[in-house]
Each structure stands twice: as C-alpha cells, then as structure tokens.
Amino acid sequence: MNSRSNYRSTRTSLFDGIEEGRIRASSYSSHEIDENENDQAIDGLQDRVSILKRLSGDIHEEVETHNHMLDRMGNDMDSSRGFLSGTVDKFKMVFETKSSRRMGTLVGSFVVVFLLIYYLTR
C-alpha cells in the first residue's frame, strides 16, 4: 500500500504541476490576446486621429481661404461704394441746373434708344 500511496502522491504532484501550467498558460495567452486586441485598438485609434488631424487641417485651410476671399470682397465693395457715391454726386450736380437737366434728358434718351436697339437686334 505504501507503494500505491507513493504512486498516487507522485501522480498527483505530477498532474498538479501540469494543471497549474495549463492555467498559467491559458491566463498568459488570454493576457497576450488582450494585449494584441489593445494594440489593434490603439492602431485603429491612431489611424482615426491622423485622419481627423488631416481633416481639421484641411478645414482650417479652407476657412483661411474663405476669410481672405471675404476680405478682398469687402475691400472691393468699399471701393465700389466710393465710386458710386462719387458718380451719384456728379449726377446731382448735373441735375441741379436747368441746362444740365436737358443734358441729362438727352443722355437718358440715348441710353434708352441704345438699349432698345440692342435688345431688338438680339
């Protein structure tokens, strides 16, 4: 019986070590799998962050371009406003005197005749 109990203790110690090894191996591989999943998730996040960075850079460039375009348009509108106000002042001067009114009427009638001829010949 002693040999049999010795056999059992030997067998138990032999299989206990294997079972513990399997547990350790499975937990190690589970840990390794978790690390791989984390690495893949980090790579995916890095890709998304780089895409968002490029997209935000493109948006920034587009906004800067539109701001410059609006500034130029505002400057052009200011210069046009100045030009038109000067023209309106000249027309006021022309229409203040009676002889100028005749000249204005003559110019207006020429413009109307020109527009009529232009649209009728089209």
XYZ file of C-alpha atoms in Angstrom:
122
model
C 0.000 0.000 0.000
C 2.828 2.204 0.604
C 3.850 1.898 -2.997
C 0.303 2.649 -4.059
C 0.068 5.792 -1.910
C 3.501 6.731 -3.127
C 2.238 6.261 -6.710
C -0.798 8.459 -6.002
C 1.230 11.202 -4.437
C 3.674 11.077 -7.314
C 0.847 11.107 -9.832
C -0.955 13.922 -8.009
C 2.152 16.020 -7.834
C 2.847 15.259 -11.484
C -0.645 16.266 -12.678
C -0.935 19.207 -10.304
C 2.063 20.796 -11.928
C 0.600 20.267 -15.401
C -2.766 21.661 -14.447
C -1.175 24.706 -12.902
C 0.922 25.106 -16.020
C -2.172 24.970 -18.168
C -3.877 27.541 -16.046
C -0.877 29.764 -16.230
C -0.553 29.186 -19.964
C -4.195 29.937 -20.603
C -4.091 33.062 -18.466
C -0.863 34.072 -20.179
C -2.357 33.541 -23.618
C -5.519 35.371 -22.528
C -3.347 38.236 -21.343
C -1.433 38.091 -24.606
C -4.696 38.127 -26.567
C -5.862 41.152 -24.574
C -2.584 42.906 -25.350
C -2.984 42.146 -29.064
C -6.547 43.470 -29.035
C -5.370 46.595 -27.226
C -2.582 47.083 -29.757
C -5.054 46.736 -32.619
C -7.438 49.172 -30.945
C -4.598 51.648 -30.407
C -3.563 51.337 -34.061
C -7.177 51.945 -35.129
C -7.405 54.994 -32.878
C -4.110 56.352 -34.198
C -5.415 55.999 -37.749
C -8.625 57.803 -36.841
C -6.748 60.555 -35.034
C -4.451 61.089 -38.021
C -7.471 61.243 -40.358
C -9.171 63.769 -38.070
C -5.958 65.794 -37.878
C -5.685 65.955 -41.664
C -9.391 66.790 -41.946
C -9.146 69.590 -39.396
C -6.076 70.927 -41.208
C -7.998 70.943 -44.487
C -10.917 72.708 -42.824
C -8.519 75.296 -41.387
C -7.014 75.969 -44.821
C -10.484 76.279 -46.361
C -11.594 78.727 -43.662
C -8.433 80.810 -44.135
C -9.009 80.899 -47.899
C -12.621 81.988 -47.449
C -11.608 84.661 -44.923
C -9.107 86.123 -47.400
C -11.715 85.982 -50.160
C -14.280 87.757 -47.966
C -11.723 90.411 -47.011
C -10.968 91.089 -50.671
C -14.683 91.182 -51.467
C -15.271 93.644 -48.618
C -12.464 95.872 -49.892
C -13.890 95.721 -53.415
C -17.341 96.621 -52.100
C -15.888 99.590 -50.210
C -14.125 100.852 -53.324
C -17.300 100.348 -55.394
C -19.322 102.223 -52.796
C -16.864 105.112 -53.014
C -17.007 105.094 -56.812
C -20.818 105.002 -56.855
C -21.167 107.766 -54.302
C -18.860 109.931 -56.457
C -20.994 109.158 -59.517
C -24.211 109.977 -57.665
C -22.703 113.292 -56.543
C -21.865 114.112 -60.168
C -25.411 113.298 -61.271
C -26.760 115.548 -58.525
C -24.608 118.359 -59.841
C -25.808 117.736 -63.395
C -29.488 117.800 -62.439
C -29.261 120.913 -60.235
C -29.295 123.355 -63.165
C -31.909 123.521 -65.900
C -29.424 123.264 -68.760
C -27.943 120.238 -67.067
C -31.408 118.696 -66.871
C -31.700 118.949 -70.611
C -28.318 117.282 -70.935
C -29.431 114.553 -68.539
C -32.616 114.022 -70.509
C -30.618 113.814 -73.717
C -28.176 111.278 -72.213
C -31.054 109.254 -70.747
C -32.864 109.143 -74.061
C -29.692 107.976 -75.830
C -29.296 105.197 -73.261
C -32.918 104.115 -73.741
C -32.591 104.130 -77.550
C -29.353 102.173 -77.313
C -30.947 99.566 -75.051
C -33.967 99.251 -77.351
C -31.777 98.737 -80.412
C -29.597 96.284 -78.533
C -32.488 94.111 -77.330
C -34.438 94.284 -80.608
C -31.460 93.150 -82.721
C -30.678 90.192 -80.479
